[in-house]
Amino acid sequence: MNRGVKHVILVLSGKGGVGKSTISVNLALGFKEKGFKVGLLDLDLCGPNIPYLLGIENAPVHQGQEGWVPVYMDKEQKLAVMSIGFLLNSRNDSVIWRGPKKTSMIKQFLHDVYWQDIDFLVIDTPPGTSDEHITVVELVKDVCDGAVLVTTPQNVSLDDVLREVTFCEKTKIPIIGIIENMSGFICPSCKDCTNIFSSGGGKSLAEKKNIPFLGTLPIDPSINNSFKDQENVSETISVLLNNIISTVVTSVIKE
């Protein structure tokens, strides 16, 4: 791991489709807005969505004297991004690799990317508890500040994130907290929030396992454009995200 990285945060989910990559991007952007220098590492090798979400799919990756140079989102170089998506010819290309090759790629990303001096490295991991997760934990466990777990309100998702809790306990990765994503739907017309799936499951799980509950985020169509134009984010989402990000920062940076 680059010695210039001060804090490492893993973003984990027990299953796919819960908005883990969206949460990762929002955390990285939120840290940047608070004045921190941030790195965002996409380790979901078979589903690298970070470049697409940020609108930088065709950005080139260069090899420098110190290692791979990440893609910077701004001239001030306060947000750096690395993903296997930058190395594919098309976002429709499949990454069909066995475990050893995935492990090798992850090691390269963690050892060979030159992040320079950054305050936070947010690592977006694939769903589950497989080879990729074991490799990541082995390489960052001595510098990792903890994991943010993402779930949705449904019971099947809660069951899966409970396995993620067990994974963190067995690998001794601290849990920063749980985010309940897709908790309700904000109507773009009337702005009312309707619990189309259910609500409160993430909070109940956090209380059951004595884990901090970071908050809920509803489904909001405005979030689709938020990464490119922060003014498009609804006031509700902005407030909820800011509260979550502030809680994470306070948890990680202890005075």
mmCIF file of C-alpha atoms in Angstrom:
data_model
loop_
_atom_site.group_PDB
_atom_site.id
_atom_site.type_symbol
_atom_site.label_atom_id
_atom_site.label_comp_id
_atom_site.label_asym_id
_atom_site.label_seq_id
_atom_site.Cartn_x
_atom_site.Cartn_y
_atom_site.Cartn_z
ATOM 1 C CA MET A 1 0.000 0.000 0.000
ATOM 2 C CA ASN A 2 1.227 3.486 -0.886
ATOM 3 C CA ARG A 3 2.651 5.116 2.230
ATOM 4 C CA GLY A 4 0.995 8.416 1.309
ATOM 5 C CA VAL A 5 -2.481 6.993 2.041
ATOM 6 C CA LYS A 6 -3.630 8.104 5.500
ATOM 7 C CA HIS A 7 -6.982 6.329 5.835
ATOM 8 C CA VAL A 8 -8.463 3.295 4.051
ATOM 9 C CA ILE A 9 -12.195 2.555 4.002
ATOM 10 C CA LEU A 10 -13.709 -0.613 2.511
ATOM 11 C CA VAL A 11 -17.240 -0.512 1.118
ATOM 12 C CA LEU A 12 -18.816 -3.972 1.391
ATOM 13 C CA SER A 13 -22.149 -5.587 0.611
ATOM 14 C CA GLY A 14 -23.396 -9.125 0.992
ATOM 15 C CA LYS A 15 -25.093 -9.112 -2.415
ATOM 16 C CA GLY A 16 -25.102 -7.211 -5.685
ATOM 17 C CA GLY A 17 -27.606 -4.568 -6.705
ATOM 18 C CA VAL A 18 -27.800 -2.734 -3.386
ATOM 19 C CA GLY A 19 -26.079 0.435 -4.632
ATOM 20 C CA LYS A 20 -22.622 -0.226 -3.185
ATOM 21 C CA SER A 21 -20.771 1.506 -6.030
ATOM 22 C CA THR A 22 -23.112 4.488 -5.815
ATOM 23 C CA ILE A 23 -22.394 4.740 -2.086
ATOM 24 C CA SER A 24 -18.639 4.489 -2.765
ATOM 25 C CA VAL A 25 -18.782 7.343 -5.262
ATOM 26 C CA ASN A 26 -20.881 9.476 -2.921
ATOM 27 C CA LEU A 27 -18.459 8.897 -0.049
ATOM 28 C CA ALA A 28 -15.493 9.885 -2.215
ATOM 29 C CA LEU A 29 -17.230 13.010 -3.522
ATOM 30 C CA GLY A 30 -18.400 13.900 -0.026
ATOM 31 C CA PHE A 31 -14.894 13.631 1.422
ATOM 32 C CA LYS A 32 -13.617 15.825 -1.407
ATOM 33 C CA GLU A 33 -16.297 18.447 -0.733
ATOM 34 C CA LYS A 34 -15.115 18.564 2.883
ATOM 35 C CA GLY A 35 -11.627 19.497 1.708
ATOM 36 C CA PHE A 36 -9.913 16.108 1.797
ATOM 37 C CA LYS A 37 -7.762 14.585 -0.940
ATOM 38 C CA VAL A 38 -9.372 11.299 -1.933
ATOM 39 C CA GLY A 39 -8.634 8.143 -3.907
ATOM 40 C CA LEU A 40 -11.397 5.866 -5.196
ATOM 41 C CA LEU A 41 -10.336 2.320 -6.077
ATOM 42 C CA ASP A 42 -12.764 0.100 -7.984
ATOM 43 C CA LEU A 43 -11.950 -3.525 -7.139
ATOM 44 C CA ASP A 44 -15.163 -4.967 -8.561
ATOM 45 C CA LEU A 45 -13.205 -6.555 -11.402
ATOM 46 C CA CYS A 46 -16.168 -8.244 -13.070
ATOM 47 C CA GLY A 47 -18.489 -5.252 -12.709
ATOM 48 C CA PRO A 48 -16.397 -2.066 -12.791
ATOM 49 C CA ASN A 49 -19.083 0.616 -12.674
ATOM 50 C CA ILE A 50 -17.142 3.509 -11.157
ATOM 51 C CA PRO A 51 -15.852 4.968 -14.481
ATOM 52 C CA TYR A 52 -19.385 4.864 -15.905
ATOM 53 C CA LEU A 53 -20.949 6.483 -12.843
ATOM 54 C CA LEU A 54 -18.433 9.322 -12.966
ATOM 55 C CA GLY A 55 -18.599 9.754 -16.745
ATOM 56 C CA ILE A 56 -14.889 9.034 -17.286
ATOM 57 C CA GLU A 57 -15.003 5.680 -19.073
ATOM 58 C CA ASN A 58 -12.587 6.650 -21.848
ATOM 59 C CA ALA A 59 -9.998 8.272 -19.599
ATOM 60 C CA PRO A 60 -6.440 6.982 -20.205
ATOM 61 C CA VAL A 61 -4.281 5.416 -17.501
ATOM 62 C CA HIS A 62 -0.556 6.165 -17.648
ATOM 63 C CA GLN A 63 2.480 4.399 -16.260
ATOM 64 C CA GLY A 64 4.810 6.766 -14.423
ATOM 65 C CA GLN A 65 8.124 6.356 -12.661
ATOM 66 C CA GLU A 66 6.372 5.787 -9.331
ATOM 67 C CA GLY A 67 3.729 3.421 -10.741
ATOM 68 C CA TRP A 68 0.318 3.680 -12.371
ATOM 69 C CA VAL A 69 -1.036 7.213 -12.403
ATOM 70 C CA PRO A 70 -4.755 7.274 -11.486
ATOM 71 C CA VAL A 71 -7.358 9.289 -13.371
ATOM 72 C CA TYR A 72 -7.970 12.670 -11.743
ATOM 73 C CA MET A 73 -11.437 14.189 -11.687
ATOM 74 C CA ASP A 74 -10.274 17.766 -11.152
ATOM 75 C CA LYS A 75 -7.361 20.075 -11.900
ATOM 76 C CA GLU A 76 -6.488 20.307 -8.217
ATOM 77 C CA GLN A 77 -6.061 16.507 -8.158
ATOM 78 C CA LYS A 78 -8.223 16.126 -5.053
ATOM 79 C CA LEU A 79 -10.105 13.082 -6.391
ATOM 80 C CA ALA A 80 -8.175 10.247 -8.041
ATOM 81 C CA VAL A 81 -9.820 7.146 -9.518
ATOM 82 C CA MET A 82 -8.487 3.737 -10.573
ATOM 83 C CA SER A 83 -10.486 0.891 -12.097
ATOM 84 C CA ILE A 84 -9.997 -2.038 -14.410
ATOM 85 C CA GLY A 85 -12.712 -0.344 -16.452
ATOM 86 C CA PHE A 86 -10.047 2.045 -17.763
ATOM 87 C CA LEU A 87 -8.124 -0.924 -19.184
ATOM 88 C CA LEU A 88 -11.034 -2.427 -21.143
ATOM 89 C CA ASN A 89 -11.803 -1.564 -24.758
ATOM 90 C CA SER A 90 -15.523 -1.376 -24.017
ATOM 91 C CA ARG A 91 -17.707 -1.355 -20.904
ATOM 92 C CA ASN A 92 -19.444 -4.394 -22.452
ATOM 93 C CA ASP A 93 -16.243 -6.468 -22.363
ATOM 94 C CA SER A 94 -16.358 -9.326 -19.874
ATOM 95 C CA VAL A 95 -13.563 -10.008 -17.396
ATOM 96 C CA ILE A 96 -13.465 -13.819 -17.320
ATOM 97 C CA TRP A 97 -10.719 -14.623 -14.840
ATOM 98 C CA ARG A 98 -10.072 -17.319 -12.284
ATOM 99 C CA GLY A 99 -9.156 -16.491 -8.705
ATOM 100 C CA PRO A 100 -5.336 -16.326 -9.067
ATOM 101 C CA LYS A 101 -5.503 -13.767 -11.871
ATOM 102 C CA LYS A 102 -7.985 -11.647 -9.909
ATOM 103 C CA THR A 103 -5.681 -11.822 -6.901
ATOM 104 C CA SER A 104 -2.719 -10.682 -9.004
ATOM 105 C CA MET A 105 -4.689 -7.735 -10.392
ATOM 106 C CA ILE A 106 -5.806 -6.634 -6.940
ATOM 107 C CA LYS A 107 -2.239 -6.783 -5.652
ATOM 108 C CA GLN A 108 -1.140 -4.585 -8.562
ATOM 109 C CA PHE A 109 -3.839 -2.039 -7.861
ATOM 110 C CA LEU A 110 -2.994 -1.887 -4.158
ATOM 111 C CA HIS A 111 0.783 -1.811 -4.564
ATOM 112 C CA ASP A 112 1.466 -0.129 -7.910
ATOM 113 C CA VAL A 113 -0.969 2.815 -8.102
ATOM 114 C CA TYR A 114 0.743 6.089 -7.194
ATOM 115 C CA TRP A 115 -1.912 7.905 -5.174
ATOM 116 C CA GLN A 116 0.557 10.490 -3.891
ATOM 117 C CA ASP A 117 -0.509 11.940 -0.530
ATOM 118 C CA ILE A 118 -4.239 11.403 0.033
ATOM 119 C CA ASP A 119 -6.381 11.573 3.141
ATOM 120 C CA PHE A 120 -8.863 8.823 2.235
ATOM 121 C CA LEU A 121 -8.765 5.784 -0.030
ATOM 122 C CA VAL A 122 -12.275 4.443 -0.610
ATOM 123 C CA ILE A 123 -12.209 0.854 -1.921
ATOM 124 C CA ASP A 124 -15.308 -0.372 -3.735
ATOM 125 C CA THR A 125 -15.302 -4.168 -3.430
ATOM 126 C CA PRO A 126 -17.384 -6.787 -5.270
ATOM 127 C CA PRO A 127 -20.359 -8.322 -3.447
ATOM 128 C CA GLY A 128 -19.814 -11.368 -1.284
ATOM 129 C CA THR A 129 -16.898 -12.772 0.704
ATOM 130 C CA SER A 130 -14.737 -14.459 -1.937
ATOM 131 C CA ASP A 131 -11.103 -14.489 -3.112
ATOM 132 C CA GLU A 132 -11.087 -10.760 -3.824
ATOM 133 C CA HIS A 133 -12.143 -9.872 -0.289
ATOM 134 C CA ILE A 134 -9.627 -12.193 1.345
ATOM 135 C CA THR A 135 -6.845 -10.699 -0.798
ATOM 136 C CA VAL A 136 -7.881 -7.126 -0.016
ATOM 137 C CA VAL A 137 -8.092 -7.788 3.724
ATOM 138 C CA GLU A 138 -4.681 -9.488 3.783
ATOM 139 C CA LEU A 139 -3.093 -6.499 2.033
ATOM 140 C CA VAL A 140 -4.772 -3.622 3.883
ATOM 141 C CA LYS A 141 -5.655 -5.021 7.330
ATOM 142 C CA ASP A 142 -2.763 -3.158 8.984
ATOM 143 C CA VAL A 143 -3.832 0.203 7.524
ATOM 144 C CA CYS A 144 -7.604 -0.219 7.131
ATOM 145 C CA ASP A 145 -9.707 2.058 9.325
ATOM 146 C CA GLY A 146 -12.813 -0.029 8.795
ATOM 147 C CA ALA A 147 -15.666 -1.039 6.541
ATOM 148 C CA VAL A 148 -18.937 0.591 5.565
ATOM 149 C CA LEU A 149 -21.611 -2.061 4.957
ATOM 150 C CA VAL A 150 -24.403 -1.379 2.451
ATOM 151 C CA THR A 151 -27.774 -3.117 2.520
ATOM 152 C CA THR A 152 -31.325 -2.600 1.325
ATOM 153 C CA PRO A 153 -34.379 -3.057 3.593
ATOM 154 C CA GLN A 154 -35.459 -6.491 2.282
ATOM 155 C CA ASN A 155 -34.856 -9.577 4.405
ATOM 156 C CA VAL A 156 -32.792 -11.340 1.728
ATOM 157 C CA SER A 157 -30.351 -8.426 1.616
ATOM 158 C CA LEU A 158 -30.204 -8.230 5.405
ATOM 159 C CA ASP A 159 -29.376 -11.937 5.588
ATOM 160 C CA ASP A 160 -26.504 -11.407 3.146
ATOM 161 C CA VAL A 161 -25.086 -8.354 4.895
ATOM 162 C CA LEU A 162 -25.195 -10.324 8.169
ATOM 163 C CA ARG A 163 -22.704 -12.709 6.533
ATOM 164 C CA GLU A 164 -20.589 -9.655 5.716
ATOM 165 C CA VAL A 165 -20.671 -8.697 9.389
ATOM 166 C CA THR A 166 -19.413 -12.170 10.243
ATOM 167 C CA PHE A 167 -16.674 -11.831 7.623
ATOM 168 C CA CYS A 168 -15.471 -8.579 9.197
ATOM 169 C CA GLU A 169 -15.522 -10.128 12.654
ATOM 170 C CA LYS A 170 -13.486 -13.144 11.530
ATOM 171 C CA THR A 171 -10.949 -11.038 9.632
ATOM 172 C CA LYS A 172 -10.804 -8.401 12.400
ATOM 173 C CA ILE A 173 -11.835 -5.524 10.153
ATOM 174 C CA PRO A 174 -13.577 -2.810 12.213
ATOM 175 C CA ILE A 175 -17.099 -1.957 11.062
ATOM 176 C CA ILE A 176 -17.643 1.786 10.747
ATOM 177 C CA GLY A 177 -21.356 1.284 10.282
ATOM 178 C CA ILE A 178 -24.292 0.145 8.157
ATOM 179 C CA ILE A 179 -26.106 2.189 5.500
ATOM 180 C CA GLU A 180 -29.640 1.195 4.531
ATOM 181 C CA ASN A 181 -29.869 2.144 0.849
ATOM 182 C CA MET A 182 -33.061 2.284 -1.280
ATOM 183 C CA SER A 183 -35.064 2.922 1.873
ATOM 184 C CA GLY A 184 -38.180 4.411 0.327
ATOM 185 C CA PHE A 185 -38.762 6.195 -2.990
ATOM 186 C CA ILE A 186 -38.844 9.967 -3.376
ATOM 187 C CA CYS A 187 -41.431 10.991 -5.969
ATOM 188 C CA PRO A 188 -39.866 13.508 -8.391
ATOM 189 C CA SER A 189 -43.193 15.350 -8.641
ATOM 190 C CA CYS A 190 -44.579 15.649 -5.115
ATOM 191 C CA LYS A 191 -41.327 14.842 -3.219
ATOM 192 C CA ASP A 192 -43.149 12.443 -0.891
ATOM 193 C CA CYS A 193 -41.253 9.329 0.226
ATOM 194 C CA THR A 194 -42.962 5.933 -0.061
ATOM 195 C CA ASN A 195 -41.524 2.742 1.457
ATOM 196 C CA ILE A 196 -41.980 0.490 -1.562
ATOM 197 C CA PHE A 197 -39.686 -2.255 -0.206
ATOM 198 C CA SER A 198 -40.026 -1.720 3.574
ATOM 199 C CA SER A 199 -37.881 0.267 5.942
ATOM 200 C CA GLY A 200 -35.872 -0.054 9.118
ATOM 201 C CA GLY A 201 -34.224 -3.411 8.465
ATOM 202 C CA GLY A 202 -30.719 -1.980 8.401
ATOM 203 C CA LYS A 203 -31.244 -0.141 11.665
ATOM 204 C CA SER A 204 -32.657 -3.255 13.331
ATOM 205 C CA LEU A 205 -29.659 -5.305 12.196
ATOM 206 C CA ALA A 206 -27.256 -2.649 13.455
ATOM 207 C CA GLU A 207 -28.946 -2.654 16.864
ATOM 208 C CA LYS A 208 -28.973 -6.455 16.976
ATOM 209 C CA LYS A 209 -25.230 -6.675 16.237
ATOM 210 C CA ASN A 210 -24.324 -3.537 18.227
ATOM 211 C CA ILE A 211 -22.967 -1.811 15.107
ATOM 212 C CA PRO A 212 -23.272 1.923 14.387
ATOM 213 C CA PHE A 213 -26.148 2.762 12.063
ATOM 214 C CA LEU A 214 -25.033 5.465 9.629
ATOM 215 C CA GLY A 215 -28.448 6.252 8.182
ATOM 216 C CA THR A 216 -30.888 5.596 5.363
ATOM 217 C CA LEU A 217 -30.880 6.742 1.749
ATOM 218 C CA PRO A 218 -34.057 6.631 -0.357
ATOM 219 C CA ILE A 219 -34.340 5.909 -4.060
ATOM 220 C CA ASP A 220 -34.173 9.290 -5.760
ATOM 221 C CA PRO A 221 -34.061 9.745 -9.565
ATOM 222 C CA SER A 222 -31.957 12.905 -9.095
ATOM 223 C CA ILE A 223 -29.048 10.798 -7.816
ATOM 224 C CA ASN A 224 -28.390 9.606 -11.385
ATOM 225 C CA ASN A 225 -27.060 13.034 -12.318
ATOM 226 C CA SER A 226 -25.533 13.946 -8.981
ATOM 227 C CA PHE A 227 -22.024 12.794 -9.799
ATOM 228 C CA LYS A 228 -21.699 15.213 -12.710
ATOM 229 C CA ASP A 229 -23.804 18.087 -11.383
ATOM 230 C CA GLN A 230 -24.066 18.424 -7.619
ATOM 231 C CA GLU A 231 -26.863 20.999 -8.007
ATOM 232 C CA ASN A 232 -29.183 18.252 -9.260
ATOM 233 C CA VAL A 233 -29.149 16.403 -5.952
ATOM 234 C CA SER A 234 -32.397 16.765 -4.032
ATOM 235 C CA GLU A 235 -32.282 18.554 -0.685
ATOM 236 C CA THR A 236 -33.343 15.381 1.131
ATOM 237 C CA ILE A 237 -30.514 13.317 -0.371
ATOM 238 C CA SER A 238 -27.991 16.102 0.245
ATOM 239 C CA VAL A 239 -28.837 16.315 3.937
ATOM 240 C CA LEU A 240 -28.824 12.543 4.441
ATOM 241 C CA LEU A 241 -25.538 12.090 2.583
ATOM 242 C CA ASN A 242 -23.862 14.915 4.466
ATOM 243 C CA ASN A 243 -24.902 13.393 7.795
ATOM 244 C CA ILE A 244 -23.533 9.977 6.799
ATOM 245 C CA ILE A 245 -20.252 11.396 5.496
ATOM 246 C CA SER A 246 -19.756 13.536 8.601
ATOM 247 C CA THR A 247 -20.331 10.489 10.808
ATOM 248 C CA VAL A 248 -17.795 8.431 8.846
ATOM 249 C CA VAL A 249 -15.198 11.212 9.009
ATOM 250 C CA THR A 250 -15.694 11.605 12.753
ATOM 251 C CA SER A 251 -15.401 7.850 13.250
ATOM 252 C CA VAL A 252 -12.206 7.546 11.224
ATOM 253 C CA ILE A 253 -10.403 10.739 12.208
ATOM 254 C CA LYS A 254 -10.351 10.653 15.957
ATOM 255 C CA GLU A 255 -8.925 13.786 17.468
#
